[in-house]
Amino acid sequence: RMWIVRLALRRPYTFVVAALVLVLLTPLILLRTPTDIFPAINIPVISVIWQYQGLSATEIEQRILYNHERSLSATVNDIEHIESNAFNGVGIIKVFLREGASVDAGVAQITAIAQTIIRQMPPGQTPPLVIRYNASTVPILQYGIGSKTLSEQELYDLGQNQVRVGLSTVLGAQVPWPYGGKSRLVSVDLDLPALKAKNLTPQDVVTAFSAQSLILPSGTAKIGATEYDVEVNSQPRVLGELNDLPIRVVNGAMIRLRDVAQVRDGYQPQVNVVRQDGQRGALLTILKSGTASTLDVVARVKEAMPRILAG
């Protein structure tokens, strides 16, 4: 250790300059240091979220979670243990990896096997959402979405497809689906007595939609020196036109959808309610990623919001 002292005595100006450099760099380092409530915590946990609307918790466990858990043990490396929870319409699997394991490799392996076992799932099952869990990802902002003129479906649609999509480009921000509101969808309300009277079943209505409301590529057509793209588009531009969809010809008479059902701008069954100033609305929560500075993310989100709402 004495060599450091001897070096400082022989080259005093070098150490003085080094000290001045440290003093000058200190403000810059402090400004660029991330400001946060919690330190970045790297917990090797991967969450897999399966969704199937209308399926009971028991069926979610036996027909979806069990099949995926059994495949994970044979295809994913460095598993420490697996936990799962089944709810009505939703199943969650948490894969805990050993310390030092590659989370990116685990995500890739889980995603690959999830795509493979889709064929063993109930008909209509969609691929799961695979996310990397981080204990430092915490809520930092909440935006209430309300209106005196827009419906709950429109408020949810605004938060989901405009605000949430616009904030996806903000560095360090993560935006989950809104709370409250009503998830907008096209509802087909069946008239069961009318179906029975015309000797039809609900499956006939589903088949009519699947076979006719389509957009298909049809190649090209060359006219003169110009080649045009040809497209078959049987989807209506106005929602009400779906009521004119033909279902079947019975005794020479065409039975259309409006004869046995009614199409409307509807919503999925509402499972939570958000109120703002006494009126129903939606709530959008903004999270920050584990390594980002909380203050920087807040500033970027507030800067982006006027542009997003104006669009």
Coordinates of C-alpha atoms in Angstrom, one line a residue:
R1 CA 0.0 0.0 0.0
M2 CA 2.9 2.3 0.5
W3 CA 3.6 2.4 -3.2
I4 CA 0.4 4.5 -3.6
V5 CA 1.7 7.1 -1.2
R6 CA 5.1 7.2 -2.8
L7 CA 3.5 7.6 -6.3
A8 CA 1.3 10.4 -5.0
L9 CA 4.4 12.2 -3.6
R10 CA 6.3 11.8 -6.8
R11 CA 3.3 12.9 -9.0
P12 CA 1.2 15.3 -7.0
Y13 CA -0.3 17.1 -10.0
T14 CA -1.6 13.8 -11.4
F15 CA -3.6 13.1 -8.3
V16 CA -4.8 16.7 -8.1
V17 CA -6.1 16.5 -11.6
A18 CA -7.8 13.1 -10.9
A19 CA -9.5 14.6 -7.9
L20 CA -10.8 17.6 -9.9
V21 CA -12.1 15.2 -12.6
L22 CA -14.0 13.3 -10.0
V23 CA -15.5 16.5 -8.6
L24 CA -16.6 17.7 -12.0
L25 CA -18.1 14.4 -13.0
T26 CA -20.1 14.0 -9.8
P27 CA -23.1 16.2 -10.9
L28 CA -23.3 14.4 -14.2
I29 CA -23.3 11.0 -12.6
L30 CA -25.9 12.0 -10.1
L31 CA -28.2 13.3 -12.8
R32 CA -27.9 10.1 -14.8
T33 CA -28.3 7.8 -11.8
P34 CA -31.8 6.1 -12.0
T35 CA -34.1 7.4 -9.2
D36 CA -36.4 4.7 -7.9
I37 CA -38.2 3.4 -4.8
F38 CA -36.8 -0.1 -5.0
P39 CA -33.5 -1.5 -6.4
A40 CA -33.6 -3.6 -9.5
I41 CA -34.3 -7.2 -8.4
N42 CA -33.7 -10.0 -10.9
I43 CA -36.0 -12.8 -9.9
P44 CA -35.9 -15.7 -12.4
V45 CA -39.7 -16.2 -12.6
I46 CA -41.8 -16.6 -15.8
S47 CA -45.6 -16.3 -15.8
V48 CA -47.8 -18.1 -18.3
I49 CA -51.4 -16.9 -18.6
W50 CA -54.0 -19.0 -20.4
Q51 CA -57.4 -17.6 -21.2
Y52 CA -60.6 -19.3 -22.3
Q53 CA -63.8 -17.4 -21.7
G54 CA -66.6 -19.5 -20.2
L55 CA -64.5 -22.4 -19.0
S56 CA -64.8 -23.3 -15.3
A57 CA -61.8 -23.3 -13.0
T58 CA -61.9 -27.1 -12.8
E59 CA -61.8 -27.4 -16.5
I60 CA -59.0 -24.8 -16.8
E61 CA -57.0 -26.9 -14.3
Q62 CA -57.6 -30.3 -15.8
R63 CA -57.7 -29.6 -19.6
I64 CA -55.2 -26.7 -19.9
L65 CA -52.8 -26.2 -16.9
Y66 CA -52.2 -29.9 -16.3
N67 CA -51.2 -30.5 -19.9
H68 CA -48.9 -27.5 -20.0
E69 CA -47.2 -28.3 -16.7
R70 CA -46.5 -31.8 -17.7
S71 CA -44.8 -30.6 -20.9
L72 CA -42.8 -27.9 -19.1
S73 CA -40.9 -30.4 -16.9
A74 CA -39.5 -32.2 -20.0
T75 CA -38.6 -29.2 -22.2
V76 CA -37.6 -26.3 -19.9
N77 CA -34.1 -26.2 -18.3
D78 CA -33.2 -25.3 -14.7
I79 CA -36.7 -25.4 -13.2
E80 CA -36.7 -25.0 -9.4
H81 CA -40.4 -25.4 -9.0
I82 CA -43.8 -24.7 -10.6
E83 CA -46.9 -23.0 -9.2
S84 CA -50.3 -22.7 -10.8
N85 CA -53.7 -21.1 -10.1
A86 CA -57.0 -21.8 -11.9
F87 CA -59.9 -19.4 -12.1
N88 CA -63.0 -19.1 -14.2
G89 CA -61.8 -18.4 -17.7
V90 CA -58.1 -17.9 -16.7
G91 CA -55.2 -20.1 -15.7
I92 CA -51.8 -18.9 -14.4
I93 CA -48.6 -20.9 -14.3
K94 CA -45.5 -19.5 -12.5
V95 CA -42.2 -21.2 -13.5
F96 CA -39.5 -20.5 -10.9
L97 CA -36.0 -21.0 -12.3
R98 CA -32.8 -21.8 -10.4
E99 CA -30.5 -18.9 -9.5
G100 CA -28.3 -17.9 -12.4
A101 CA -30.5 -19.6 -15.0
S102 CA -31.2 -17.8 -18.3
V103 CA -34.6 -16.2 -18.2
D104 CA -34.6 -15.4 -21.9
A105 CA -33.9 -19.1 -22.7
G106 CA -36.7 -20.1 -20.4
V107 CA -39.2 -17.7 -22.1
A108 CA -38.2 -19.1 -25.5
Q109 CA -38.6 -22.7 -24.4
I110 CA -41.9 -22.1 -22.6
T111 CA -43.3 -20.3 -25.7
A112 CA -42.2 -23.0 -28.0
I113 CA -43.8 -25.9 -26.1
A114 CA -47.0 -23.8 -25.5
Q115 CA -47.4 -23.5 -29.3
T116 CA -46.9 -27.2 -29.7
I117 CA -49.5 -28.4 -27.2
I118 CA -52.2 -26.0 -28.5
R119 CA -53.7 -28.9 -30.5
Q120 CA -54.3 -30.8 -27.2
M121 CA -56.3 -27.9 -25.7
P122 CA -60.0 -27.3 -26.0
P123 CA -61.2 -26.2 -29.5
G124 CA -60.7 -22.5 -30.0
Q125 CA -57.9 -22.1 -27.5
T126 CA -55.5 -19.3 -28.2
P127 CA -51.8 -19.2 -27.4
P128 CA -50.9 -18.0 -23.8
L129 CA -49.3 -14.8 -22.7
V130 CA -45.8 -15.5 -21.5
I131 CA -44.2 -12.7 -19.5
R132 CA -41.0 -12.3 -17.5
Y133 CA -41.7 -11.4 -13.9
N134 CA -39.7 -8.6 -12.3
A135 CA -40.2 -7.6 -8.6
S136 CA -39.1 -4.0 -9.5
T137 CA -42.0 -3.5 -11.9
V138 CA -44.5 -1.4 -9.8
P139 CA -47.4 0.9 -10.6
I140 CA -46.3 4.6 -10.8
L141 CA -49.2 6.3 -12.5
Q142 CA -53.0 5.8 -12.8
Y143 CA -55.2 7.6 -15.3
G144 CA -59.0 7.7 -14.9
I145 CA -60.9 7.7 -18.2
G146 CA -64.4 9.1 -18.0
S147 CA -66.9 10.9 -20.1
K148 CA -70.5 12.2 -20.0
T149 CA -71.2 11.2 -23.6
L150 CA -69.2 8.0 -24.2
S151 CA -70.5 4.6 -23.1
E152 CA -68.5 2.2 -21.0
Q153 CA -67.7 0.1 -24.0
E154 CA -66.3 3.2 -25.8
L155 CA -64.3 4.2 -22.8
Y156 CA -62.7 0.8 -22.5
D157 CA -62.0 0.8 -26.2
L158 CA -60.4 4.2 -25.9
G159 CA -58.1 3.1 -23.1
Q160 CA -57.3 -0.2 -24.7
N161 CA -56.8 0.8 -28.4
Q162 CA -55.7 4.4 -28.2
V163 CA -54.1 5.3 -24.9
R164 CA -52.5 2.0 -24.2
V165 CA -51.2 1.5 -27.7
G166 CA -49.8 5.1 -27.7
L167 CA -48.0 4.6 -24.4
S168 CA -46.4 1.3 -25.7
T169 CA -43.6 3.4 -27.3
V170 CA -42.7 5.2 -24.0
L171 CA -39.3 4.0 -22.9
G172 CA -39.5 2.1 -19.5
A173 CA -43.4 2.1 -19.4
Q174 CA -45.5 -1.0 -19.3
V175 CA -49.3 -0.7 -19.6
P176 CA -51.6 -3.6 -18.8
W177 CA -55.3 -3.8 -19.9
P178 CA -57.6 -1.2 -18.4
Y179 CA -59.7 -1.9 -15.3
G180 CA -63.5 -1.3 -15.3
G181 CA -65.4 -0.4 -18.4
K182 CA -66.9 -3.1 -20.7
S183 CA -64.8 -5.0 -23.2
R184 CA -66.4 -4.2 -26.6
L185 CA -67.5 -6.9 -29.0
V186 CA -70.2 -7.8 -31.5
S187 CA -72.9 -9.7 -29.8
V188 CA -75.4 -12.1 -31.5
D189 CA -78.5 -12.5 -29.3
L190 CA -80.2 -15.8 -30.4
D191 CA -84.0 -16.1 -30.4
L192 CA -84.2 -19.8 -29.3
P193 CA -88.0 -20.2 -30.0
A194 CA -87.5 -18.8 -33.5
L195 CA -84.5 -21.2 -34.1
K196 CA -86.6 -24.1 -33.0
A197 CA -89.6 -23.1 -35.1
K198 CA -87.4 -23.0 -38.2
N199 CA -85.6 -26.3 -37.3
L200 CA -82.2 -24.6 -36.8
T201 CA -79.6 -24.8 -34.1
P202 CA -77.1 -22.2 -32.7
Q203 CA -74.4 -24.1 -34.5
D204 CA -76.1 -23.2 -37.8
V205 CA -75.7 -19.5 -37.0
V206 CA -72.0 -20.0 -36.1
T207 CA -71.4 -21.9 -39.3
A208 CA -73.1 -19.1 -41.3
F209 CA -70.7 -16.6 -39.8
S210 CA -67.6 -18.7 -40.3
A211 CA -68.4 -19.5 -43.9
Q212 CA -69.5 -16.0 -45.1
S213 CA -67.9 -13.2 -43.0
L214 CA -64.5 -13.7 -44.6
I215 CA -61.6 -11.8 -46.3
L216 CA -59.7 -14.0 -48.7
P217 CA -56.9 -13.4 -51.1
S218 CA -57.9 -14.2 -54.7
G219 CA -54.7 -13.5 -56.6
T220 CA -54.3 -10.9 -59.3
A221 CA -56.0 -9.9 -62.6
K222 CA -53.9 -8.5 -65.4
I223 CA -55.8 -5.9 -67.6
G224 CA -53.6 -4.5 -70.3
A225 CA -50.3 -3.4 -68.9
T226 CA -51.5 -3.2 -65.3
E227 CA -51.8 -6.1 -62.8
Y228 CA -54.5 -5.6 -60.1
D229 CA -54.8 -7.3 -56.8
V230 CA -58.1 -9.1 -56.4
E231 CA -59.6 -9.5 -53.0
V232 CA -62.8 -11.3 -51.8
N233 CA -64.2 -9.2 -48.9
S234 CA -67.6 -10.4 -47.6
Q235 CA -67.3 -8.5 -44.2
P236 CA -70.0 -5.8 -43.9
R237 CA -68.9 -2.2 -43.4
V238 CA -72.0 -1.5 -41.2
L239 CA -72.7 -3.6 -38.2
G240 CA -76.4 -3.8 -38.9
E241 CA -75.8 -5.5 -42.3
L242 CA -74.8 -8.7 -40.4
N243 CA -78.6 -9.1 -39.7
D244 CA -79.1 -9.8 -43.5
L245 CA -76.6 -12.7 -43.4
P246 CA -78.3 -15.8 -45.1
I247 CA -78.3 -18.9 -43.0
R248 CA -80.2 -21.6 -44.9
V249 CA -82.9 -22.0 -47.6
V250 CA -85.9 -23.9 -46.2
N251 CA -88.8 -24.8 -48.6
G252 CA -87.6 -22.2 -51.1
A253 CA -87.5 -19.4 -48.5
M254 CA -84.3 -17.8 -47.4
I255 CA -83.8 -17.6 -43.6
R256 CA -81.6 -14.7 -42.6
L257 CA -79.9 -13.9 -39.4
R258 CA -82.5 -11.3 -38.4
D259 CA -85.2 -14.0 -38.5
V260 CA -83.6 -15.9 -35.6
A261 CA -81.2 -13.5 -33.9
Q262 CA -80.2 -9.9 -33.4
V263 CA -76.7 -8.5 -34.0
R264 CA -75.7 -5.5 -31.8
D265 CA -72.7 -3.6 -30.5
G266 CA -72.3 -5.4 -27.2
Y267 CA -69.8 -6.3 -24.6
Q268 CA -68.4 -9.2 -22.6
P269 CA -69.8 -9.9 -19.1
Q270 CA -68.5 -7.1 -16.9
V271 CA -66.4 -8.4 -14.0
N272 CA -65.2 -5.1 -12.4
V273 CA -66.5 -1.5 -12.1
V274 CA -64.6 1.7 -11.9
R275 CA -66.3 5.0 -10.9
Q276 CA -64.8 8.5 -11.4
D277 CA -66.7 11.4 -9.8
G278 CA -69.7 9.1 -9.4
Q279 CA -69.8 8.0 -13.0
R280 CA -68.7 4.7 -14.4
G281 CA -65.5 4.8 -16.4
A282 CA -62.2 3.0 -16.8
L283 CA -58.8 3.0 -15.0
L284 CA -55.5 2.7 -16.8
T285 CA -52.4 1.8 -14.7
I286 CA -48.9 2.5 -15.9
L287 CA -46.0 0.3 -14.6
K288 CA -42.3 0.9 -15.0
S289 CA -39.9 -1.7 -16.0
G290 CA -37.4 -2.9 -13.4
T291 CA -34.3 -1.0 -14.7
A292 CA -35.9 2.3 -15.7
S293 CA -35.9 5.5 -13.6
T294 CA -39.3 6.2 -12.1
L295 CA -39.1 9.9 -12.5
D296 CA -37.9 9.6 -16.1
V297 CA -40.8 7.3 -17.0
V298 CA -43.4 9.6 -15.3
A299 CA -42.0 12.6 -17.3
R300 CA -42.1 10.7 -20.6
V301 CA -45.7 9.5 -20.0
K302 CA -46.9 13.0 -19.1
E303 CA -45.2 14.3 -22.2
A304 CA -46.8 11.7 -24.5
M305 CA -50.3 11.9 -23.2
P306 CA -51.4 15.2 -24.9
R307 CA -50.2 13.8 -28.3
I308 CA -52.0 10.5 -27.7
L309 CA -55.3 12.0 -26.7
A310 CA -55.2 14.5 -29.6
G311 CA -54.8 11.6 -32.0

